[in-house]
PDB file of C-alpha atoms and ligand atoms in Angstrom:
ATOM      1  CA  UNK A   1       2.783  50.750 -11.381  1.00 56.00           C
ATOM      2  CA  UNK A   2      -0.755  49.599  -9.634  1.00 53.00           C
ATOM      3  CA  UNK A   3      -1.277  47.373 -12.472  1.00 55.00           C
ATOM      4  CA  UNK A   4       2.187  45.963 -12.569  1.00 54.00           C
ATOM      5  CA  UNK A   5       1.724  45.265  -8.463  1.00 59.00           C
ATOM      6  CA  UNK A   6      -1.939  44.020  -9.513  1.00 62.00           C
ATOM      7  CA  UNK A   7      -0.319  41.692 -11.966  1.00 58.00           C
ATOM      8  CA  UNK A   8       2.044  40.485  -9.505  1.00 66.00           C
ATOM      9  CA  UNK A   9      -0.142  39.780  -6.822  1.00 67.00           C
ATOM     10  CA  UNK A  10      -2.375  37.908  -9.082  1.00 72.00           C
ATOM     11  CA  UNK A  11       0.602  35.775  -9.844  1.00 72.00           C
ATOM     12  CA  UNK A  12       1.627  35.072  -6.327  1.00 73.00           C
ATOM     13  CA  UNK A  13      -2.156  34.153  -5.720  1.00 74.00           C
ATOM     14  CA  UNK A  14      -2.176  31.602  -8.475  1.00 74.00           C
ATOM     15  CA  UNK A  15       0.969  30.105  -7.342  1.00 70.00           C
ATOM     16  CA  UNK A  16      -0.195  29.751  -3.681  1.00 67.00           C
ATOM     17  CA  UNK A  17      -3.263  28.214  -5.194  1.00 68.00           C
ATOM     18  CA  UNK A  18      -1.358  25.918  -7.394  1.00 66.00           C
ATOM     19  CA  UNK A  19       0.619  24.221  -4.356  1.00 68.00           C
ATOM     20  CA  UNK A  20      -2.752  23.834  -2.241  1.00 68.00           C
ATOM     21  CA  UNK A  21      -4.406  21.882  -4.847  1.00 61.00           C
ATOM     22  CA  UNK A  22      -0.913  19.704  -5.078  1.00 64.00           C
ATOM     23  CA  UNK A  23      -0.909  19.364  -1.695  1.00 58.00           C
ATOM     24  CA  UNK A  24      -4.458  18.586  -1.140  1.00 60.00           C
ATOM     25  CA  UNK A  25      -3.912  15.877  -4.453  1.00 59.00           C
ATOM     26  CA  UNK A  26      -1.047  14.193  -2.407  1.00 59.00           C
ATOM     27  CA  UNK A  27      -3.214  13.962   0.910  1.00 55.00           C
ATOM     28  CA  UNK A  28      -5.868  12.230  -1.473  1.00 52.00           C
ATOM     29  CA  UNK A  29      -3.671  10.092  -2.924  1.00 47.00           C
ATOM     30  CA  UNK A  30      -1.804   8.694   0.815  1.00 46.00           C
ATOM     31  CA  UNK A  31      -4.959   8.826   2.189  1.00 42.00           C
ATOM     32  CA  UNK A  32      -6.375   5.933  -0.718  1.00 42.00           C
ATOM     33  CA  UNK A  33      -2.966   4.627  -0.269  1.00 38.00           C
ATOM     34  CA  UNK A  34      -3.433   3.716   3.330  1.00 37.00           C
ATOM     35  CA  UNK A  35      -7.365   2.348   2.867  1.00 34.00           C
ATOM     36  CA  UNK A  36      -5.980  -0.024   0.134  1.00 36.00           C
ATOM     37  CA  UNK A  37      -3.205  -0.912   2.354  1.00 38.00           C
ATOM     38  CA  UNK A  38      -5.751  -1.868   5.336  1.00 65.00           C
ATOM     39  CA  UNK A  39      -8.174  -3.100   3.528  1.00 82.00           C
ATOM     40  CA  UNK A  40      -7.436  -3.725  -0.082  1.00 85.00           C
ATOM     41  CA  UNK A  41     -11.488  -5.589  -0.455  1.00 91.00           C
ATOM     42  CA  UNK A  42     -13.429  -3.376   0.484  1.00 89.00           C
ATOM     43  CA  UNK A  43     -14.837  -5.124   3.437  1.00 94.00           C
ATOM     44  CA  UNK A  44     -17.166  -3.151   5.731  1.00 94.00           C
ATOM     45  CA  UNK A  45     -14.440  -2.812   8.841  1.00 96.00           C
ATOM     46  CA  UNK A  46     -14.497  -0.407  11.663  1.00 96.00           C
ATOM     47  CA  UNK A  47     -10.983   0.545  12.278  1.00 94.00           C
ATOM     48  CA  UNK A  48     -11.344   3.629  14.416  1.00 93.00           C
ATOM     49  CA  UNK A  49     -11.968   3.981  18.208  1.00 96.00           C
ATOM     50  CA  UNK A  50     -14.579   6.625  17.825  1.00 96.00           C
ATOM     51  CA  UNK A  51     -16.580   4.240  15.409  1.00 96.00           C
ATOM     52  CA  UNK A  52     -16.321   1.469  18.259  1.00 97.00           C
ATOM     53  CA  UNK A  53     -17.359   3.588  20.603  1.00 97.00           C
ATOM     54  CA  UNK A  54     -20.652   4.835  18.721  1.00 97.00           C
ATOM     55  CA  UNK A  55     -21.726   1.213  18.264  1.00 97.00           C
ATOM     56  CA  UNK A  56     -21.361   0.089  21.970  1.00 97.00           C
ATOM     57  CA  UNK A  57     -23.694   3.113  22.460  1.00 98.00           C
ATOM     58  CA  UNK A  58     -26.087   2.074  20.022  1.00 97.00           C
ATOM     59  CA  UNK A  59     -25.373  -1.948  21.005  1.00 98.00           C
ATOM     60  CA  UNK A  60     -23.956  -2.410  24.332  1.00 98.00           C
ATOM     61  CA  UNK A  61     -23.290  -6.019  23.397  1.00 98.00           C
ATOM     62  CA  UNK A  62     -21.058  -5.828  21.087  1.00 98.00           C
ATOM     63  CA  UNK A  63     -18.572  -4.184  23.431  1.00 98.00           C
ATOM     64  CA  UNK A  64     -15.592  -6.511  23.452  1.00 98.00           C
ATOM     65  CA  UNK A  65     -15.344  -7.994  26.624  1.00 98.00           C
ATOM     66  CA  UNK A  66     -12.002  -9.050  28.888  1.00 98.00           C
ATOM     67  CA  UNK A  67     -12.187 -12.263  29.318  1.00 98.00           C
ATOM     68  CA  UNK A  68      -9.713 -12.664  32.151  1.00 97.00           C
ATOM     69  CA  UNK A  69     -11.478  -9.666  33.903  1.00 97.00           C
ATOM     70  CA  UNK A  70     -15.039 -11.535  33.355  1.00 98.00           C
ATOM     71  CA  UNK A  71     -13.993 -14.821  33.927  1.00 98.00           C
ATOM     72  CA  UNK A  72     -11.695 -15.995  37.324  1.00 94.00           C
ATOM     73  CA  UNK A  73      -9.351 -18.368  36.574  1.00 94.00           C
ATOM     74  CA  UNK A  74      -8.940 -18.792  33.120  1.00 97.00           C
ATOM     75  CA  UNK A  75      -5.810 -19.556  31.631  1.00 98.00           C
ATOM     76  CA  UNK A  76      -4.691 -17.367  28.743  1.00 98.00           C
ATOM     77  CA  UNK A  77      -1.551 -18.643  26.438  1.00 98.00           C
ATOM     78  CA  UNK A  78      -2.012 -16.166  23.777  1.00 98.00           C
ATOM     79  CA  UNK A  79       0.777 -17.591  21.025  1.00 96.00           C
ATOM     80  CA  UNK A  80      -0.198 -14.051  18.895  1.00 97.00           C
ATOM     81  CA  UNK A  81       1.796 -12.063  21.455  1.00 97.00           C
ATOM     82  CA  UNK A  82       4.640 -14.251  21.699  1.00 97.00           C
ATOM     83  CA  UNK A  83       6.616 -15.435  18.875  1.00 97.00           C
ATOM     84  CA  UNK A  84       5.563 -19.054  19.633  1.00 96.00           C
ATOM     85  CA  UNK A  85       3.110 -19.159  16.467  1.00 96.00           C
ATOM     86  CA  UNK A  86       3.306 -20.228  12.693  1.00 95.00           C
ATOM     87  CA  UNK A  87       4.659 -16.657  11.818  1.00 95.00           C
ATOM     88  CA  UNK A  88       7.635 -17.111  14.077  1.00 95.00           C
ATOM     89  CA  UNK A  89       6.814 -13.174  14.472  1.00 95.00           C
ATOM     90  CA  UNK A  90       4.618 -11.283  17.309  1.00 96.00           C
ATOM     91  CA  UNK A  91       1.670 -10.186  16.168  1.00 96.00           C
ATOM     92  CA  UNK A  92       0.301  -8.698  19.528  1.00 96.00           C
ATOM     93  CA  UNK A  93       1.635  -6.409  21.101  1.00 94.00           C
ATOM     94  CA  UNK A  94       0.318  -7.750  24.495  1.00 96.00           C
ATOM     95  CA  UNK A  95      -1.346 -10.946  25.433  1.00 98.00           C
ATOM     96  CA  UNK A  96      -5.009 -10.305  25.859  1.00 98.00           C
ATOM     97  CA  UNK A  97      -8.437 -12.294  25.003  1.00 98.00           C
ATOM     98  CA  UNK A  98     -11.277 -10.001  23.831  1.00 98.00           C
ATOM     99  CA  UNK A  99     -15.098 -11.081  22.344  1.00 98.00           C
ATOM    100  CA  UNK A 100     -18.030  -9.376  22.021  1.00 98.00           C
ATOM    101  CA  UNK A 101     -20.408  -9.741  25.507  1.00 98.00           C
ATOM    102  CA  UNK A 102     -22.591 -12.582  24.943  1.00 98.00           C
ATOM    103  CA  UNK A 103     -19.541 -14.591  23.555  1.00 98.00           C
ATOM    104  CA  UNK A 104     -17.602 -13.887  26.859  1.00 98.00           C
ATOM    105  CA  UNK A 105     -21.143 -14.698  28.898  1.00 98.00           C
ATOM    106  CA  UNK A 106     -20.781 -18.051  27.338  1.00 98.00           C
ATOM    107  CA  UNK A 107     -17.711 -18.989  28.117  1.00 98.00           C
ATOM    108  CA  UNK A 108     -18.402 -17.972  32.079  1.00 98.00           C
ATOM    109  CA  UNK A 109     -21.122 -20.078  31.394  1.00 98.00           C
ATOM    110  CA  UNK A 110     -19.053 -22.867  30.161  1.00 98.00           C
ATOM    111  CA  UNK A 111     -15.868 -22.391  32.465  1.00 98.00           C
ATOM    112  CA  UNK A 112     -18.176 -22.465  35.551  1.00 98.00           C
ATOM    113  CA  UNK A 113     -19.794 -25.940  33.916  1.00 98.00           C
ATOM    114  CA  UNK A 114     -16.207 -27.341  33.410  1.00 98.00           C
ATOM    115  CA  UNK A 115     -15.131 -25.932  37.377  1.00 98.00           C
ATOM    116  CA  UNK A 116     -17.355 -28.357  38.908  1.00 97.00           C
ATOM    117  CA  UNK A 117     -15.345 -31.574  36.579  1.00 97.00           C
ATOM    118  CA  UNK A 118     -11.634 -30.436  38.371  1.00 98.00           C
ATOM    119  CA  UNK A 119     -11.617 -28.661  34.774  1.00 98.00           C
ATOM    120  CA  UNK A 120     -11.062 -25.362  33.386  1.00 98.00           C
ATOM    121  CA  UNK A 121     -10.238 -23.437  29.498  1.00 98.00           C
ATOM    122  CA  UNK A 122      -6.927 -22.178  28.367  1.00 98.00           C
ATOM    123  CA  UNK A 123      -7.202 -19.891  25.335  1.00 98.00           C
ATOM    124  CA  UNK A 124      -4.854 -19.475  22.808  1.00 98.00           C
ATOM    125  CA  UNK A 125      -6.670 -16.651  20.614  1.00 98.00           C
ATOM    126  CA  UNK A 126     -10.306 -14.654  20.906  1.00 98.00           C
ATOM    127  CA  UNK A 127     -10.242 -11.284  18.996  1.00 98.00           C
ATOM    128  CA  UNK A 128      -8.110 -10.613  16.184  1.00 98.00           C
ATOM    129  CA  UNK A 129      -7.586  -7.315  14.356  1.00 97.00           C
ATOM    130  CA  UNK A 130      -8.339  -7.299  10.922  1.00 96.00           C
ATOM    131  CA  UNK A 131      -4.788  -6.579   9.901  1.00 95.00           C
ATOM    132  CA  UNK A 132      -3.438  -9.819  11.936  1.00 96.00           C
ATOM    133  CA  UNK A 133      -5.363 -11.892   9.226  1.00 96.00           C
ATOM    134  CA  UNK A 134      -4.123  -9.953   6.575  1.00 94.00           C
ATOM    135  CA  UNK A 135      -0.369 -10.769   7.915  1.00 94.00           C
ATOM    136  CA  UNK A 136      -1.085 -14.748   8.865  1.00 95.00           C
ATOM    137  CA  UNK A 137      -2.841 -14.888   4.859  1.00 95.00           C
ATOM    138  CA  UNK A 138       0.414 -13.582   3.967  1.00 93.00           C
ATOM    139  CA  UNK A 139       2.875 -16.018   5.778  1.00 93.00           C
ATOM    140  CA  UNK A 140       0.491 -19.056   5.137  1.00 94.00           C
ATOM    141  CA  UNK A 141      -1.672 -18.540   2.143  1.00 95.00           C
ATOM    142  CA  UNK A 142      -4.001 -21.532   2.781  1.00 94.00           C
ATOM    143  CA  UNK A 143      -7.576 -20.705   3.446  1.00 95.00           C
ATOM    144  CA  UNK A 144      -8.487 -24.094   5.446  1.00 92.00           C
ATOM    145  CA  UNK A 145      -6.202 -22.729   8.048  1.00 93.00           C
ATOM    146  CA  UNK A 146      -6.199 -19.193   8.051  1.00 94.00           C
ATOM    147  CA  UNK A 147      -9.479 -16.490   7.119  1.00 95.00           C
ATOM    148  CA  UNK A 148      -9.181 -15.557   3.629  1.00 96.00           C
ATOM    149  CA  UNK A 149      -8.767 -11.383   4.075  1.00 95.00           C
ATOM    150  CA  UNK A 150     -11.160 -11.006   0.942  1.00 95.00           C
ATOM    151  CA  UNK A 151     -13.611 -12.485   3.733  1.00 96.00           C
ATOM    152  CA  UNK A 152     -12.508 -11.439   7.294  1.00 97.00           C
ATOM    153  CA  UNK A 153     -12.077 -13.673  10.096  1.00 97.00           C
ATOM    154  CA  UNK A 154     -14.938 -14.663  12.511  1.00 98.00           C
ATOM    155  CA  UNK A 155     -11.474 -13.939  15.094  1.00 98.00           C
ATOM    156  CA  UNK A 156     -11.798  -9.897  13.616  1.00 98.00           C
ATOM    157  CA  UNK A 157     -15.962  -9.801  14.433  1.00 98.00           C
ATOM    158  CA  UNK A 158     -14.919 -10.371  18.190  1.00 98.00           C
ATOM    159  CA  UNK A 159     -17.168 -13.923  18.009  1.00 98.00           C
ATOM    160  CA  UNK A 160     -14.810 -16.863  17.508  1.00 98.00           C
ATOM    161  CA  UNK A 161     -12.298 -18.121  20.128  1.00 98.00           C
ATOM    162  CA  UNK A 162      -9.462 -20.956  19.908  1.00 98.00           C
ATOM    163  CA  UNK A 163      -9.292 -22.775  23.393  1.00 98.00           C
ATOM    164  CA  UNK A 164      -8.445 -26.518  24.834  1.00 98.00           C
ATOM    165  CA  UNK A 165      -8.861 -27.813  28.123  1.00 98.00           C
ATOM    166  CA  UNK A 166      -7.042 -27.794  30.963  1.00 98.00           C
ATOM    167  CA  UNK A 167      -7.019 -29.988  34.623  1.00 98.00           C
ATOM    168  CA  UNK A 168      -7.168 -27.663  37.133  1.00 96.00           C
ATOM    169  CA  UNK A 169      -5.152 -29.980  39.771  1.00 95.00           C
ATOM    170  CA  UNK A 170      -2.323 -30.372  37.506  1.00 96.00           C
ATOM    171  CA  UNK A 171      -2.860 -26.749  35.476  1.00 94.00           C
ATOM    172  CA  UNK A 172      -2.241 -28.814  32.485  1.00 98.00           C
ATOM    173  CA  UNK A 173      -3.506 -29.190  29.108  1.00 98.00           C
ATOM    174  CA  UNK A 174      -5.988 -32.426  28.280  1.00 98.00           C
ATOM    175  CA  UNK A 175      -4.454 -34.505  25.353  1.00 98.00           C
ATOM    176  CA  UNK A 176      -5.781 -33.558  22.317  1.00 98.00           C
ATOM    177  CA  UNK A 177      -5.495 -34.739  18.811  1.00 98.00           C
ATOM    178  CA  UNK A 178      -2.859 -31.888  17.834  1.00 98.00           C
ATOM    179  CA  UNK A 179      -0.968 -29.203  19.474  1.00 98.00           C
ATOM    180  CA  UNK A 180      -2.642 -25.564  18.332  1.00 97.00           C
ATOM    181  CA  UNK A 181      -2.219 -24.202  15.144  1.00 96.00           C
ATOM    182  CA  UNK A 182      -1.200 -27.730  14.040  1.00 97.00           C
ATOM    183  CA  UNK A 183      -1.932 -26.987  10.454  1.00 96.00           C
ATOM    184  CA  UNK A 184      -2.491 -30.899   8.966  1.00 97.00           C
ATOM    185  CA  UNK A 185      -5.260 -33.392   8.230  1.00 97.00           C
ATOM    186  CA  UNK A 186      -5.355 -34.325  11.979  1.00 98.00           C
ATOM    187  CA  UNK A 187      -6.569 -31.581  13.302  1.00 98.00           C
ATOM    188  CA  UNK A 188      -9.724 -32.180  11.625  1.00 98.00           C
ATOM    189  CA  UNK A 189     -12.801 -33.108  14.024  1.00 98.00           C
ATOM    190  CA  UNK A 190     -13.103 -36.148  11.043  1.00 98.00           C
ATOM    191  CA  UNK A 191      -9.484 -37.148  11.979  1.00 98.00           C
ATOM    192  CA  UNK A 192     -10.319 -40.864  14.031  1.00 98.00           C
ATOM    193  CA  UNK A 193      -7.241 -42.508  14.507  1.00 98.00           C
ATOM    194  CA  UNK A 194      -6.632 -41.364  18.143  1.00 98.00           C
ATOM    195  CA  UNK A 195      -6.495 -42.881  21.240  1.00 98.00           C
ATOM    196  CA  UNK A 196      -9.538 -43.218  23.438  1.00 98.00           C
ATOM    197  CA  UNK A 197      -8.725 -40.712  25.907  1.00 98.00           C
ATOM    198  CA  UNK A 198      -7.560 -38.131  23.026  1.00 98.00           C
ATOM    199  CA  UNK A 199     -10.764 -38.621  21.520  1.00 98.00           C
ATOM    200  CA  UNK A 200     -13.107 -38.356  24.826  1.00 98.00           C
ATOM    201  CA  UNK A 201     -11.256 -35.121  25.394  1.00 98.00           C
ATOM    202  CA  UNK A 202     -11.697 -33.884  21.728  1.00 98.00           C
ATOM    203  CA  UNK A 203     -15.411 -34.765  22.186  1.00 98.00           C
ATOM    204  CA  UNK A 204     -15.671 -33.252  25.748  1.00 98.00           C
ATOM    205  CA  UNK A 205     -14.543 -29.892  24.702  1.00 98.00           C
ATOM    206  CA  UNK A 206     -16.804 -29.843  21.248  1.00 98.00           C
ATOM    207  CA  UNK A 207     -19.959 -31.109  23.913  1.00 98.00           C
ATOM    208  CA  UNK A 208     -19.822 -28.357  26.335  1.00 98.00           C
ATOM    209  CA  UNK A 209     -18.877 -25.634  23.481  1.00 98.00           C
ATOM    210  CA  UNK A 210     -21.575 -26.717  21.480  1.00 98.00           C
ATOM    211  CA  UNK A 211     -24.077 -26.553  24.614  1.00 98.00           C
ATOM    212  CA  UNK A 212     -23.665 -22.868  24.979  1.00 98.00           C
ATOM    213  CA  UNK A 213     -24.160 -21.821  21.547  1.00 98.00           C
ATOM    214  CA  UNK A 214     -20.887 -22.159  19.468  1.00 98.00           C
ATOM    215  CA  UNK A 215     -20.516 -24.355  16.622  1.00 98.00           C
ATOM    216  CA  UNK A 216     -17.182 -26.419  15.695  1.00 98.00           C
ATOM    217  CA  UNK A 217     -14.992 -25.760  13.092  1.00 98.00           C
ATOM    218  CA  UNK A 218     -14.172 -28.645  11.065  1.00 97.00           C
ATOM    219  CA  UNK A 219     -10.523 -28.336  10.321  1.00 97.00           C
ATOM    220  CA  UNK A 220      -9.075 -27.188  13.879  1.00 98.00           C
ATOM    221  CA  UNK A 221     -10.374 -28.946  16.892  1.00 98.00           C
ATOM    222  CA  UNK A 222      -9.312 -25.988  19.243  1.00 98.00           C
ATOM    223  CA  UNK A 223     -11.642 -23.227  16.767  1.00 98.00           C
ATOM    224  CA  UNK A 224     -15.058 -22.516  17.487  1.00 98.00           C
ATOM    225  CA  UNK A 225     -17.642 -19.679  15.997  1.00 98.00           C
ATOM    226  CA  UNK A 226     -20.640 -17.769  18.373  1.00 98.00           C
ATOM    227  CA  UNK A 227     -23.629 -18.710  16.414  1.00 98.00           C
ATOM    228  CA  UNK A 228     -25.050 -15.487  14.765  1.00 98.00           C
ATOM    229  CA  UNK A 229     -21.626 -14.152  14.594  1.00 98.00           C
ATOM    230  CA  UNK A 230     -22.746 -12.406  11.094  1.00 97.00           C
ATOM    231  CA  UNK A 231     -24.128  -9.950  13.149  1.00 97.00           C
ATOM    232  CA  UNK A 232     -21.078  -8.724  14.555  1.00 98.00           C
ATOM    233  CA  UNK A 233     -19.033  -6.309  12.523  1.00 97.00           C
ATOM    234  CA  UNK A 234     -15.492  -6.775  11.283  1.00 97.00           C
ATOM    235  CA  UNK A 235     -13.024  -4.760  13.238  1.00 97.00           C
ATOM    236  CA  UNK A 236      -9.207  -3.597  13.011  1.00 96.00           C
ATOM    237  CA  UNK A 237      -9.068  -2.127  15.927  1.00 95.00           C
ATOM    238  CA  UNK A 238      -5.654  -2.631  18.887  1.00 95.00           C
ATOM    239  CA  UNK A 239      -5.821  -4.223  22.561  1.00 95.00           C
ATOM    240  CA  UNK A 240      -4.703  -0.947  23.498  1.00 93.00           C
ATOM    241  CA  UNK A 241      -7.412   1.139  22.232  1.00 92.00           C
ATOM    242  CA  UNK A 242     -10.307  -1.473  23.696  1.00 91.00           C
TER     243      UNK A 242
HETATM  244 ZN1   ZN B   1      -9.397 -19.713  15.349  1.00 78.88          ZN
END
C-alpha cells in the first residue's frame, strides 16, 4: 500500500513537472515571439520605461524634452497623430514633439533667433518610436523617404526633427518647395526650379538650422539631424510613458 501511494505520488509529481516545463517552453517561445515582432534586427533599442529612466540618471541629457513646454510659442502640427499623413492611419496616439535636451536647447535657440524676424517654427514630427518606423517602412517601402528599420530612424534616437517656417503676423506657413512628407524629386534641397521667394525661404530655414548645429537632409527640405546624434540611443518607447 505505501509503495503503491509512493508510486502514485511520484507520478503526480512528474506530471506537475511535465506541464511547468511546457508552460515555461511557451513563455519562451511568446516571449522571442514578441522581441522579433519589435525588433526583428536586432538593433540595440531601449523599449522599456525603467531602461529610460536609468539612462537620464546616468545622462541627464538625453532626457527627451517637451518642446512646447520648453519653447513658448511654437506651433506643433503633428500629422503622426492625425490621420493627415502618407499612412492615411494615426500613428500617435496624441500630438506631442519630444528630443533629447540639447536638441530642444537648439531649437529655443533658433525660435528665439527667428522671433526677432516676425518669424517662428511649426513642427510636423520630433521623436518617433521605433515601432512608428517599422509601420511607415511597411506602408512605403522606400528608404529615401522613410528610415530603413534594419537601421532605425535618427526620429527614434530623439535627435532629428521635421519643421518649416511660419509668419508670426499671419500664423502661416512660408512657401516652401513642397508640402511635408511630399515624397518626390522636389523635395530635394538639389531641386532648383522654384521661385525666388520659395527658394529664399528654403534657404532661410536650412541657414538658421544649420547655425545651431543640425545638418540638412538631402531629400526632404523640412528634415534635419542634431549633429552627433550617434550618440543617442534608439528608443521605442510611447508619449505617454515620457
Ligand atoms: Zn524626418
Amino acid at each position: 500500500m505505501v509503495i503503491l501511494t509512493k508510486i502514485k505520488s511520484e507520478k503526480r509529481n512528474s506530471i506537475i513537472i511535465f506541464f511547468l516545463i511546457a508552460i515555461l517552453l511557451l513563455l519562451l517561445v511568446s516571449c522571442h515571439q514578441h522581441l522579433q515582432k519589435e525588433n526583428p534586427y536586432n538593433l540595440k533599442i531601449i523599449s522599456n520605461v525603467s531602461d529610460y529612466k536609468k539612462l537620464i540618471s546616468i545622462n541627464p541629457e538625453e532626457t527627451l524634452v517637451d518642446i512646447e513646454k520648453l519653447i513658448p510659442g511654437i506651433v506643433l502640427d503633428i500629422r503622426y497623430a492625425t490621420k493627415n499623413n502618407f499612412t492615411n492611419q494615426q500613428i500617435y496616439s496624441s500630438p506631442k514633439a519630444f528630443v533629447r535636451k540639447p536638441v530642444a536647447e537648439a531649437l529655443l535657440k533658433i525660435h528665439t533667433a527667428l522671433n526677432s524676424k516676425g518669424l517662428g517654427l511649426k513642427v510636423f514630427d520630433a521623436y518617433r518610436p521605433y515601432s512608428a518606423t517599422m509601420k511607415f517602412y511597411e506602408v512605403y517601402p522606400d528608404t529615401n523617404f522613410v528610415a530603413a528599420p534594419w537601421k532605425g530612424s535618427v526620429h527614434n534616437r530623439g535627435c532629428a526633427v521635421d519643421l518649416t517656417l511660419i509668419d508670426l503676423n499671419t500664423n502661416t506657413e512660408l512657401e516652401m518647395p513642397t508640402l511635408f512628407d511630399d515624397f518626390t524629386t522636389k523635395s530635394a534641397h538639389s531641386f532648383l526650379n522654384l521661385s525666388e521667394t520659395v527658394l529664399k525661404n528654403r534657404e532661410l530655414l536650412r541657414d538658421v538650422m544649420t547655425k545651431y548645429g543640425f545638418v540638412q537632409y538631402e531629400h526632404e527640405w523640412w528634415h534635419y539631424d542634431f549633429v552627433g546624434w550617434q550618440d543617442s540611443d534608439l528608443m521605442d518607447i510611447l508619449f505617454e510613458e515620457l
